mmCIF file of C-alpha atoms in Angstrom:
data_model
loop_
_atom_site.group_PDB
_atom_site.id
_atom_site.type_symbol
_atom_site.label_atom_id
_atom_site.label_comp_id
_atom_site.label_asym_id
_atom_site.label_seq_id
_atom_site.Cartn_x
_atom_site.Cartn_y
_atom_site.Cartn_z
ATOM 1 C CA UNK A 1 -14.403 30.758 45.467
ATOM 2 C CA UNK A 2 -13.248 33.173 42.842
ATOM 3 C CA UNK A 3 -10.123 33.521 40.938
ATOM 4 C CA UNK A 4 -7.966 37.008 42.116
ATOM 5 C CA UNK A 5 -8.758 39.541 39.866
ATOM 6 C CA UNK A 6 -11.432 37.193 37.888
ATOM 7 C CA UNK A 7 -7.734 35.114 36.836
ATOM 8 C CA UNK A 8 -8.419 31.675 35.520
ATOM 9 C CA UNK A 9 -7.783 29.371 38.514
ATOM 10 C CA UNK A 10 -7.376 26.264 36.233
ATOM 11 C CA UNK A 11 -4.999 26.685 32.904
ATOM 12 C CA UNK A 12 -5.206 22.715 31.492
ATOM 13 C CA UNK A 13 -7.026 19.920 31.964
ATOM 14 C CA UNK A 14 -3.904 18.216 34.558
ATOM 15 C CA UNK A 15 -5.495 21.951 36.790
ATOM 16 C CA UNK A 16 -8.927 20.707 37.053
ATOM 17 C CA UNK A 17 -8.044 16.978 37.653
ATOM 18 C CA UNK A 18 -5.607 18.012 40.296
ATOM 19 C CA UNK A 19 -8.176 20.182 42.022
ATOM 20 C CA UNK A 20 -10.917 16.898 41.368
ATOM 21 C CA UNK A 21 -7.930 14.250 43.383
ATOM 22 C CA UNK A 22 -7.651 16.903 46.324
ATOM 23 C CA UNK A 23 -11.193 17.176 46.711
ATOM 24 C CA UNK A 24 -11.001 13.266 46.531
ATOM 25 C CA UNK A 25 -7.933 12.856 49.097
ATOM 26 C CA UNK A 26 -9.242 15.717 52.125
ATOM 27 C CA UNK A 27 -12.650 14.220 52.505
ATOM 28 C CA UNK A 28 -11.234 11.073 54.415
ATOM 29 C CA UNK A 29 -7.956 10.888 56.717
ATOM 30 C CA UNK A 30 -4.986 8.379 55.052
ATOM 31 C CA UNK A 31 -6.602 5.887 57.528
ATOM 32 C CA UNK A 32 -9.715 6.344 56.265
ATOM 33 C CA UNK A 33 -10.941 6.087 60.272
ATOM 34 C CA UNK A 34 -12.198 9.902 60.073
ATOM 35 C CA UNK A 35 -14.320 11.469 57.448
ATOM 36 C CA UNK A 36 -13.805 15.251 57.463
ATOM 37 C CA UNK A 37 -16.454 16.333 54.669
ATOM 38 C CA UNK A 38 -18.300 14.307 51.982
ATOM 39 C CA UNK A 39 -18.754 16.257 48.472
ATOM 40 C CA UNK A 40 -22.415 15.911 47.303
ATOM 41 C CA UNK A 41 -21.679 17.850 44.002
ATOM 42 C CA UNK A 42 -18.965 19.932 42.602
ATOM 43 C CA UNK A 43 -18.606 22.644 39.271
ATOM 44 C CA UNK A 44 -15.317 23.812 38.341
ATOM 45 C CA UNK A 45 -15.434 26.325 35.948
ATOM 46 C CA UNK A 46 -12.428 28.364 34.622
ATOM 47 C CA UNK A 47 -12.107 31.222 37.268
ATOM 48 C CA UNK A 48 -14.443 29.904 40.082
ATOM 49 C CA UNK A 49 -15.710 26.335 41.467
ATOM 50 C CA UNK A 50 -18.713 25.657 43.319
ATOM 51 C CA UNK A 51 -19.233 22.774 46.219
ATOM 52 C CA UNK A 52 -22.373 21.338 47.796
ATOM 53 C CA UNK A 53 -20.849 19.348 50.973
ATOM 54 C CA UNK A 54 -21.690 18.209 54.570
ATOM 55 C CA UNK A 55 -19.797 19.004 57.336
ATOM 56 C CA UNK A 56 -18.507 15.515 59.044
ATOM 57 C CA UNK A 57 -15.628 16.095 61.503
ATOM 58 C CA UNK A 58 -14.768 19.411 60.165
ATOM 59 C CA UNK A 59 -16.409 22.454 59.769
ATOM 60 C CA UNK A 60 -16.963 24.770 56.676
ATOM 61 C CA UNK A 61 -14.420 26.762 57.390
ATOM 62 C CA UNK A 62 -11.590 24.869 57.613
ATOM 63 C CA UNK A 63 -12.517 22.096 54.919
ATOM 64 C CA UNK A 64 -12.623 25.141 52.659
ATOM 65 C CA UNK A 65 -9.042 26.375 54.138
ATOM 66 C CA UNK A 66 -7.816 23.240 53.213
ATOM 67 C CA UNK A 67 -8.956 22.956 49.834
ATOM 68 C CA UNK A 68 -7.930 25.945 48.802
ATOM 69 C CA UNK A 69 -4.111 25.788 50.639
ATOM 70 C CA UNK A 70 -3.819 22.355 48.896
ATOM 71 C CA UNK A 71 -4.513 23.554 45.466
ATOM 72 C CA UNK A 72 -2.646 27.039 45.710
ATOM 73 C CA UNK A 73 0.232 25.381 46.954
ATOM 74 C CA UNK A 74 0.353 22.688 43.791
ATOM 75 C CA UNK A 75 -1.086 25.623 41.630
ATOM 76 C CA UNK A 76 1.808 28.157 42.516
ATOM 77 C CA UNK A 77 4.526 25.417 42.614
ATOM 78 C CA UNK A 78 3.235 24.583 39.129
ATOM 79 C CA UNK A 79 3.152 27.986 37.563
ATOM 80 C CA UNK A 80 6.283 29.389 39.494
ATOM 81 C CA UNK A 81 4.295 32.297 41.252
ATOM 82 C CA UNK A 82 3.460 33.056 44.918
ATOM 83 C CA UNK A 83 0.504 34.699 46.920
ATOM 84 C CA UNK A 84 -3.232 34.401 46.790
ATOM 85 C CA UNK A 85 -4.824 32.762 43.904
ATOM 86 C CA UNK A 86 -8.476 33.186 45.326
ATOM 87 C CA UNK A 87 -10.045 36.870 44.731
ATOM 88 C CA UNK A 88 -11.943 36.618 48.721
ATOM 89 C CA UNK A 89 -12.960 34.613 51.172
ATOM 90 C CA UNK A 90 -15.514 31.744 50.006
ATOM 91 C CA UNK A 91 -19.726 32.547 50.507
ATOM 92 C CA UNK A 92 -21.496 29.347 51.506
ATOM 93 C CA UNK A 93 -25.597 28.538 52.552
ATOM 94 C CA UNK A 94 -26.730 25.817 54.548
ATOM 95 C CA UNK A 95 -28.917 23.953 52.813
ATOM 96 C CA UNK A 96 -32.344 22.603 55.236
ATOM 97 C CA UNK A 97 -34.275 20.493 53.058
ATOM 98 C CA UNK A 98 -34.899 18.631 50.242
ATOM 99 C CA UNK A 99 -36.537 21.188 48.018
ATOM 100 C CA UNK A 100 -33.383 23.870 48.607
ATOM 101 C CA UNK A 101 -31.237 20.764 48.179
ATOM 102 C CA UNK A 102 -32.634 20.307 44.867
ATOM 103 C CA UNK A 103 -32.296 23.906 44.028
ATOM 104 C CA UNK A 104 -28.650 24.247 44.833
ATOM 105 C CA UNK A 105 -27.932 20.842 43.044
ATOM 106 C CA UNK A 106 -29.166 21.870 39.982
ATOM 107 C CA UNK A 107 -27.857 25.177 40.256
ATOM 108 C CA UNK A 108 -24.592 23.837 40.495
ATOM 109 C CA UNK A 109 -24.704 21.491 37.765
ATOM 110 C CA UNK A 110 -26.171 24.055 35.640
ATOM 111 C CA UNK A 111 -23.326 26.691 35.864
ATOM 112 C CA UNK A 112 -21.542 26.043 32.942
ATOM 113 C CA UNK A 113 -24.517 26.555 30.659
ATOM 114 C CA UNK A 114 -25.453 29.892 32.755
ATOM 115 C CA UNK A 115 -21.553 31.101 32.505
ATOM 116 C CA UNK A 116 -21.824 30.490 28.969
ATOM 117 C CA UNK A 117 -18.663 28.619 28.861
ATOM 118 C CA UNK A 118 -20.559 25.110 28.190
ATOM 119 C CA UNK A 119 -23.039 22.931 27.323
ATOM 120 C CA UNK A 120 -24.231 21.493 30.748
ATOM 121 C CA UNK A 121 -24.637 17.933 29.984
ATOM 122 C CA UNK A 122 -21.791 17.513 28.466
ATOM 123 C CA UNK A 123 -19.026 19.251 30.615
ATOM 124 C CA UNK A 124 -16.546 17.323 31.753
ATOM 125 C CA UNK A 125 -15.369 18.863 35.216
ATOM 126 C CA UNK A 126 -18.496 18.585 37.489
ATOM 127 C CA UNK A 127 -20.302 16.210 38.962
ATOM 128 C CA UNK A 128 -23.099 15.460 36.173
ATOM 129 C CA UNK A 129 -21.346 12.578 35.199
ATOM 130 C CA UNK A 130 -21.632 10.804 38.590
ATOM 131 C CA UNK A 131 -25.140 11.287 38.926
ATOM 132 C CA UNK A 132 -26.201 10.650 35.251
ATOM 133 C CA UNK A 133 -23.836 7.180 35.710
ATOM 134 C CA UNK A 134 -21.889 8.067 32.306
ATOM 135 C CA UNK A 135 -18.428 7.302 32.049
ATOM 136 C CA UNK A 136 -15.428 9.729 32.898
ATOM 137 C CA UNK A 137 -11.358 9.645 33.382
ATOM 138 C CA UNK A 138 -11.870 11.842 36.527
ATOM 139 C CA UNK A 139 -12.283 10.466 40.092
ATOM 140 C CA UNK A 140 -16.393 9.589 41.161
ATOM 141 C CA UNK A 141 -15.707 11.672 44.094
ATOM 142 C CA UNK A 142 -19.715 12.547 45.418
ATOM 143 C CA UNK A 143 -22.067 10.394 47.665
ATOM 144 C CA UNK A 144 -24.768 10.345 45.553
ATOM 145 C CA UNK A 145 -28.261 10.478 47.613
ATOM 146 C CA UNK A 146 -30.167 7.236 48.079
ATOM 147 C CA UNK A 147 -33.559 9.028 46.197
ATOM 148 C CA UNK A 148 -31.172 10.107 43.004
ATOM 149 C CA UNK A 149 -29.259 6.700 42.919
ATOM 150 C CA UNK A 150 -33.281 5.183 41.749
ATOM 151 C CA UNK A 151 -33.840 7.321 39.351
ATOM 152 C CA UNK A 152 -32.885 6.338 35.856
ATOM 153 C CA UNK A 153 -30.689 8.064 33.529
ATOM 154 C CA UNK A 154 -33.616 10.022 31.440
ATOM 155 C CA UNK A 155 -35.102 11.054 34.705
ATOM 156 C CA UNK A 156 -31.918 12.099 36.337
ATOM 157 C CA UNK A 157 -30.812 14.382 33.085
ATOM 158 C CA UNK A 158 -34.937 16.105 33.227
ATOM 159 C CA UNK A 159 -34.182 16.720 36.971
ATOM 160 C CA UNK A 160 -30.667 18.337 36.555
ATOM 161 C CA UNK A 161 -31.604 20.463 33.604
ATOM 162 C CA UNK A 162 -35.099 21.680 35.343
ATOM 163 C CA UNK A 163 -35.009 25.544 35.047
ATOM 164 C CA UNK A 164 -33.864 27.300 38.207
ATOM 165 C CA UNK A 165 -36.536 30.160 39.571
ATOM 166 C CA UNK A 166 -34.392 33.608 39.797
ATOM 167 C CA UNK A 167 -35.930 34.335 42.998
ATOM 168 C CA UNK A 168 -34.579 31.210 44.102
ATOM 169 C CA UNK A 169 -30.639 32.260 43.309
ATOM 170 C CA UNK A 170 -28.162 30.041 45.363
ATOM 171 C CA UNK A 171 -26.191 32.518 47.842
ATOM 172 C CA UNK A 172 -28.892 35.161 47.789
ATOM 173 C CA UNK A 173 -29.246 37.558 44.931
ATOM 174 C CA UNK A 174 -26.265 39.225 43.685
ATOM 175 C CA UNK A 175 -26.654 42.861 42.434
ATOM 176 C CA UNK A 176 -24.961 43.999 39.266
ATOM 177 C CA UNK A 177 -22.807 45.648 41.178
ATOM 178 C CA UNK A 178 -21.722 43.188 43.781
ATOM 179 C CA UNK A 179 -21.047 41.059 40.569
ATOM 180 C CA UNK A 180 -19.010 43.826 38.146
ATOM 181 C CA UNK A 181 -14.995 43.685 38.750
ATOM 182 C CA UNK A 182 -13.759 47.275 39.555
ATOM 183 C CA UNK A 183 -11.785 49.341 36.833
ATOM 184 C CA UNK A 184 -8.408 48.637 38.013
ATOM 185 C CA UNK A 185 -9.120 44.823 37.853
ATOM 186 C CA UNK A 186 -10.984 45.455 34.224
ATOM 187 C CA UNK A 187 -7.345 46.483 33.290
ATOM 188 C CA UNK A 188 -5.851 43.621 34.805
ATOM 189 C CA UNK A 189 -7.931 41.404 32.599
ATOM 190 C CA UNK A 190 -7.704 43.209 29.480
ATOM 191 C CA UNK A 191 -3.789 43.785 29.743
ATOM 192 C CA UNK A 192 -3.800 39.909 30.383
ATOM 193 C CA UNK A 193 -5.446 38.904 27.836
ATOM 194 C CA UNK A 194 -4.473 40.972 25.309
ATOM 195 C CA UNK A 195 -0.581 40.931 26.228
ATOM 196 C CA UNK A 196 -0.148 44.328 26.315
ATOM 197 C CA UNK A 197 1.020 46.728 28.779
ATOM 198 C CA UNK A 198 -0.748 50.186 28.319
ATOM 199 C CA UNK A 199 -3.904 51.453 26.773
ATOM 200 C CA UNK A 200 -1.970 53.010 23.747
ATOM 201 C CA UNK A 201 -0.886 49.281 23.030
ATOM 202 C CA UNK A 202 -3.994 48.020 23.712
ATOM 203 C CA UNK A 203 -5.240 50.346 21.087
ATOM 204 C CA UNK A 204 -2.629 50.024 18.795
ATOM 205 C CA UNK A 205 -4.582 46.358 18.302
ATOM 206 C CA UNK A 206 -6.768 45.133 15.083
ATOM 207 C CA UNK A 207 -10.023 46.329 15.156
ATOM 208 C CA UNK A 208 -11.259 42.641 15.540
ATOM 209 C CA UNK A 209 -9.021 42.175 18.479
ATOM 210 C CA UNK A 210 -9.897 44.757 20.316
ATOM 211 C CA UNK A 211 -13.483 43.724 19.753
ATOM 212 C CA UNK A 212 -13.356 40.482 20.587
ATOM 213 C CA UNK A 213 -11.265 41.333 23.694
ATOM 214 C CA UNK A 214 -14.165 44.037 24.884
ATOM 215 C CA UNK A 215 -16.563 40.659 24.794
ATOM 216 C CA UNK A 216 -14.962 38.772 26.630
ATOM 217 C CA UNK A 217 -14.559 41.181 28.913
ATOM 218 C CA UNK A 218 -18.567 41.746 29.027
ATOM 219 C CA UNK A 219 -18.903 38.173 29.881
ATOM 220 C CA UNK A 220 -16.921 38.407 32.953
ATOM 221 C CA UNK A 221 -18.998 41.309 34.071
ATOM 222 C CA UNK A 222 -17.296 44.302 32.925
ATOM 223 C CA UNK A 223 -20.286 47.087 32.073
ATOM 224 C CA UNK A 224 -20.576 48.983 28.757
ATOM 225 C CA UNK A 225 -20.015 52.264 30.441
ATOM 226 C CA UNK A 226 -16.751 50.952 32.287
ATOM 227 C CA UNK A 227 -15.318 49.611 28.712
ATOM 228 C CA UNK A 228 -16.344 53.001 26.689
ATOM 229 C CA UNK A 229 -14.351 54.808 29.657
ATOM 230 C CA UNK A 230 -11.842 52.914 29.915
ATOM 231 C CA UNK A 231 -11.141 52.181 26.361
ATOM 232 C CA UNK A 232 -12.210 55.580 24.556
ATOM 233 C CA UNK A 233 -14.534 52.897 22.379
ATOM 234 C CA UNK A 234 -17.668 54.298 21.592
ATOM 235 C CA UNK A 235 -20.743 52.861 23.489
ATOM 236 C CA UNK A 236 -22.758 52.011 20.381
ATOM 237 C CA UNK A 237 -20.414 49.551 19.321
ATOM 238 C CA UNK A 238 -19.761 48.278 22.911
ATOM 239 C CA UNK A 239 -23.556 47.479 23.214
ATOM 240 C CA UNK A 240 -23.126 45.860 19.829
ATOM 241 C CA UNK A 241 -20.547 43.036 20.536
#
Protein backbone atom coordinates (compact mmCIF):
# COMPACT_ATOMS: atom_id res chain seq x y z
CA UNK A 1 0.00 0.00 0.00
CA UNK A 2 1.02 3.45 -1.07
CA UNK A 3 1.27 6.66 0.70
CA UNK A 4 -1.72 9.40 -0.62
CA UNK A 5 -0.28 11.45 -3.03
CA UNK A 6 3.25 9.42 -2.91
CA UNK A 7 3.32 11.22 1.07
CA UNK A 8 5.82 9.53 3.30
CA UNK A 9 3.73 7.13 5.42
CA UNK A 10 6.51 6.84 8.11
CA UNK A 11 8.27 10.34 9.36
CA UNK A 12 10.82 8.72 12.30
CA UNK A 13 12.05 5.74 13.27
CA UNK A 14 9.10 5.49 16.54
CA UNK A 15 6.64 5.38 12.61
CA UNK A 16 8.20 2.32 11.37
CA UNK A 17 8.52 0.51 14.79
CA UNK A 18 4.93 1.32 15.51
CA UNK A 19 3.80 -0.04 12.17
CA UNK A 20 6.52 -3.32 12.94
CA UNK A 21 4.42 -3.88 16.86
CA UNK A 22 0.95 -3.73 14.95
CA UNK A 23 1.96 -6.09 12.46
CA UNK A 24 3.28 -8.05 15.59
CA UNK A 25 -0.03 -7.59 17.83
CA UNK A 26 -3.01 -8.42 14.74
CA UNK A 27 -1.48 -11.67 13.70
CA UNK A 28 -2.69 -13.48 16.99
CA UNK A 29 -5.93 -12.62 19.20
CA UNK A 30 -4.90 -11.22 23.05
CA UNK A 31 -5.58 -14.94 23.89
CA UNK A 32 -3.38 -16.06 21.57
CA UNK A 33 -6.24 -19.07 20.91
CA UNK A 34 -6.77 -17.67 17.18
CA UNK A 35 -4.17 -16.83 14.66
CA UNK A 36 -5.59 -14.40 12.09
CA UNK A 37 -2.47 -14.09 9.61
CA UNK A 38 1.23 -15.04 10.03
CA UNK A 39 3.80 -12.45 8.30
CA UNK A 40 6.39 -14.43 6.24
CA UNK A 41 8.31 -11.17 5.28
CA UNK A 42 7.75 -7.52 5.44
CA UNK A 43 9.60 -4.07 3.64
CA UNK A 44 8.69 -0.79 4.87
CA UNK A 45 9.99 1.76 2.90
CA UNK A 46 9.26 5.54 3.29
CA UNK A 47 5.95 5.97 1.25
CA UNK A 48 4.91 2.27 0.72
CA UNK A 49 5.37 -1.25 2.63
CA UNK A 50 5.21 -4.55 1.19
CA UNK A 51 3.85 -7.98 3.03
CA UNK A 52 4.22 -11.64 2.09
CA UNK A 53 1.52 -13.38 4.54
CA UNK A 54 -0.86 -16.42 4.82
CA UNK A 55 -4.25 -16.16 5.37
CA UNK A 56 -5.13 -18.14 8.85
CA UNK A 57 -8.59 -17.20 10.20
CA UNK A 58 -8.84 -14.11 8.23
CA UNK A 59 -8.81 -13.28 4.85
CA UNK A 60 -6.67 -10.77 2.77
CA UNK A 61 -8.94 -8.37 2.86
CA UNK A 62 -9.68 -7.68 6.12
CA UNK A 63 -6.11 -8.44 7.70
CA UNK A 64 -5.10 -5.66 5.33
CA UNK A 65 -8.21 -3.40 6.65
CA UNK A 66 -6.91 -3.86 9.86
CA UNK A 67 -3.46 -3.03 9.41
CA UNK A 68 -3.94 -0.16 7.79
CA UNK A 69 -7.01 1.30 10.32
CA UNK A 70 -4.54 0.48 13.17
CA UNK A 71 -1.70 2.45 11.86
CA UNK A 72 -3.78 5.48 10.38
CA UNK A 73 -5.48 5.80 13.48
CA UNK A 74 -1.96 6.01 15.67
CA UNK A 75 -0.46 7.82 12.54
CA UNK A 76 -3.20 10.66 12.43
CA UNK A 77 -3.51 10.86 16.27
CA UNK A 78 0.27 11.35 16.14
CA UNK A 79 0.56 13.99 13.50
CA UNK A 80 -2.81 15.82 14.40
CA UNK A 81 -4.44 15.23 10.86
CA UNK A 82 -7.48 13.23 9.68
CA UNK A 83 -8.53 11.18 6.50
CA UNK A 84 -6.81 8.64 4.33
CA UNK A 85 -3.17 8.17 4.62
CA UNK A 86 -3.05 5.29 1.93
CA UNK A 87 -3.08 6.62 -1.89
CA UNK A 88 -5.65 3.19 -2.98
CA UNK A 89 -6.70 0.15 -2.13
CA UNK A 90 -3.76 -2.51 -1.54
CA UNK A 91 -2.74 -5.07 -4.87
CA UNK A 92 -1.86 -8.52 -3.56
CA UNK A 93 -0.84 -12.19 -5.58
CA UNK A 94 -1.23 -15.47 -4.25
CA UNK A 95 1.74 -17.04 -4.19
CA UNK A 96 1.47 -21.27 -5.39
CA UNK A 97 4.79 -22.59 -4.97
CA UNK A 98 8.05 -22.58 -3.89
CA UNK A 99 9.81 -21.09 -6.87
CA UNK A 100 7.17 -17.84 -6.92
CA UNK A 101 7.66 -17.94 -3.15
CA UNK A 102 11.21 -17.41 -3.64
CA UNK A 103 10.65 -14.75 -6.17
CA UNK A 104 8.38 -12.60 -4.11
CA UNK A 105 10.71 -13.10 -1.01
CA UNK A 106 13.50 -11.76 -2.54
CA UNK A 107 11.68 -9.21 -4.24
CA UNK A 108 10.59 -7.94 -1.13
CA UNK A 109 13.72 -7.92 0.65
CA UNK A 110 15.32 -6.36 -2.22
CA UNK A 111 13.14 -3.15 -2.43
CA UNK A 112 15.13 -0.84 -0.74
CA UNK A 113 18.12 -1.32 -3.00
CA UNK A 114 15.64 -1.16 -6.20
CA UNK A 115 13.90 2.19 -4.62
CA UNK A 116 17.23 3.49 -4.27
CA UNK A 117 16.64 4.57 -0.80
CA UNK A 118 19.10 1.73 0.69
CA UNK A 119 21.54 -0.66 0.79
CA UNK A 120 19.54 -4.00 1.07
CA UNK A 121 21.50 -5.85 3.56
CA UNK A 122 21.78 -3.44 5.73
CA UNK A 123 18.27 -1.78 6.13
CA UNK A 124 16.90 -1.81 9.18
CA UNK A 125 12.97 -1.97 8.69
CA UNK A 126 12.37 -5.34 6.86
CA UNK A 127 12.59 -8.59 7.50
CA UNK A 128 16.36 -9.40 6.34
CA UNK A 129 17.40 -9.36 9.69
CA UNK A 130 15.17 -12.28 10.81
CA UNK A 131 16.15 -14.47 8.19
CA UNK A 132 19.93 -13.63 8.06
CA UNK A 133 19.69 -14.25 12.23
CA UNK A 134 21.54 -10.73 12.85
CA UNK A 135 20.60 -8.77 15.66
CA UNK A 136 17.89 -5.89 15.70
CA UNK A 137 15.85 -3.53 18.37
CA UNK A 138 12.66 -4.26 16.30
CA UNK A 139 10.21 -7.13 17.03
CA UNK A 140 11.24 -10.85 15.05
CA UNK A 141 7.78 -10.75 13.84
CA UNK A 142 7.99 -13.57 10.58
CA UNK A 143 7.70 -17.46 10.69
CA UNK A 144 10.62 -18.16 9.04
CA UNK A 145 10.22 -21.43 6.66
CA UNK A 146 11.62 -24.71 7.92
CA UNK A 147 14.04 -24.96 4.41
CA UNK A 148 15.47 -21.16 5.16
CA UNK A 149 15.85 -21.76 9.00
CA UNK A 150 18.96 -24.63 7.61
CA UNK A 151 20.56 -22.58 5.65
CA UNK A 152 23.49 -20.70 7.08
CA UNK A 153 24.05 -17.11 7.20
CA UNK A 154 26.40 -16.86 3.86
CA UNK A 155 23.87 -18.93 2.06
CA UNK A 156 20.85 -17.11 3.27
CA UNK A 157 22.46 -13.45 2.28
CA UNK A 158 23.46 -15.26 -1.69
CA UNK A 159 19.75 -16.35 -1.74
CA UNK A 160 18.17 -12.94 -0.73
CA UNK A 161 20.40 -10.85 -2.91
CA UNK A 162 19.94 -13.35 -6.11
CA UNK A 163 18.93 -11.00 -9.02
CA UNK A 164 15.20 -10.90 -9.68
CA UNK A 165 14.20 -11.75 -13.61
CA UNK A 166 12.04 -8.55 -14.89
CA UNK A 167 9.68 -10.80 -16.49
CA UNK A 168 9.18 -12.22 -13.24
CA UNK A 169 7.94 -8.66 -11.51
CA UNK A 170 5.88 -9.33 -8.26
CA UNK A 171 2.17 -7.94 -8.94
CA UNK A 172 2.47 -8.21 -12.70
CA UNK A 173 4.30 -5.64 -14.72
CA UNK A 174 3.63 -2.12 -14.07
CA UNK A 175 3.70 0.29 -17.09
CA UNK A 176 5.37 3.66 -16.82
CA UNK A 177 2.34 5.00 -16.74
CA UNK A 178 0.45 3.00 -14.20
CA UNK A 179 3.61 3.91 -12.08
CA UNK A 180 3.98 8.02 -12.86
CA UNK A 181 1.88 10.25 -10.19
CA UNK A 182 -0.45 12.64 -12.17
CA UNK A 183 0.43 16.48 -12.45
CA UNK A 184 -1.72 17.69 -9.76
CA UNK A 185 -0.08 15.19 -7.29
CA UNK A 186 3.58 16.19 -8.91
CA UNK A 187 2.58 19.61 -7.35
CA UNK A 188 1.59 18.22 -4.22
CA UNK A 189 5.03 16.76 -3.81
CA UNK A 190 7.04 19.52 -5.00
CA UNK A 191 5.04 22.26 -2.94
CA UNK A 192 5.73 19.77 0.02
CA UNK A 193 8.90 19.45 -0.22
CA UNK A 194 10.02 22.53 -1.14
CA UNK A 195 7.67 24.58 1.37
CA UNK A 196 6.34 26.70 -0.97
CA UNK A 197 2.99 27.53 -2.10
CA UNK A 198 3.00 28.54 -5.88
CA UNK A 199 5.20 27.98 -8.85
CA UNK A 200 6.51 31.66 -8.76
CA UNK A 201 7.88 30.66 -5.19
CA UNK A 202 8.95 27.58 -6.22
CA UNK A 203 10.96 29.41 -8.76
CA UNK A 204 11.98 32.12 -6.80
CA UNK A 205 14.36 29.06 -5.23
CA UNK A 206 18.39 28.60 -5.64
CA UNK A 207 19.26 27.11 -8.64
CA UNK A 208 20.61 24.05 -6.61
CA UNK A 209 17.33 23.74 -4.86
CA UNK A 210 15.29 23.66 -7.44
CA UNK A 211 17.55 21.03 -8.93
CA UNK A 212 17.81 18.89 -6.38
CA UNK A 213 14.03 19.13 -5.74
CA UNK A 214 13.33 18.12 -9.70
CA UNK A 215 15.45 14.73 -8.64
CA UNK A 216 13.83 13.78 -6.19
CA UNK A 217 10.94 14.21 -7.82
CA UNK A 218 12.28 11.84 -10.83
CA UNK A 219 12.82 9.20 -8.31
CA UNK A 220 9.31 9.04 -7.27
CA UNK A 221 8.27 8.73 -10.85
CA UNK A 222 7.61 12.09 -12.04
CA UNK A 223 8.66 12.13 -16.08
CA UNK A 224 11.02 14.70 -17.67
CA UNK A 225 8.31 16.02 -19.85
CA UNK A 226 5.82 16.47 -16.79
CA UNK A 227 8.73 18.50 -14.78
CA UNK A 228 9.80 20.76 -18.01
CA UNK A 229 5.88 21.54 -18.17
CA UNK A 230 5.25 21.99 -15.11
CA UNK A 231 8.24 23.87 -14.04
CA UNK A 232 9.14 25.99 -17.30
CA UNK A 233 12.80 24.10 -16.69
CA UNK A 234 14.30 23.23 -19.76
CA UNK A 235 14.37 19.45 -20.66
CA UNK A 236 18.12 19.26 -21.25
CA UNK A 237 18.87 19.97 -17.84
CA UNK A 238 15.93 17.84 -16.50
CA UNK A 239 17.46 14.76 -18.32
CA UNK A 240 20.70 15.89 -16.75
CA UNK A 241 19.95 15.64 -12.94
Amino acid sequence: MQGVRHRDIYIDDEDYRTFIEILERLQTAKDGEERYFTVYAYCLLPDHFHLLLKEEADTVSVTMGRIAAAYAHYFNDKYDRDGAIYRARFVSEPVENEERWNTVLRHISQAPERMKVWDAEHYPYSSWHEYVGEESELPRICEIPANYQQMNQEDMVRMLSAPVPRLAACIGPLTDEMRRPKDEQVLVMLYDMTKTASMIEFLGLTRAEQLKTLADLRKKGASIRQLEKLTGIGRGVIQNL
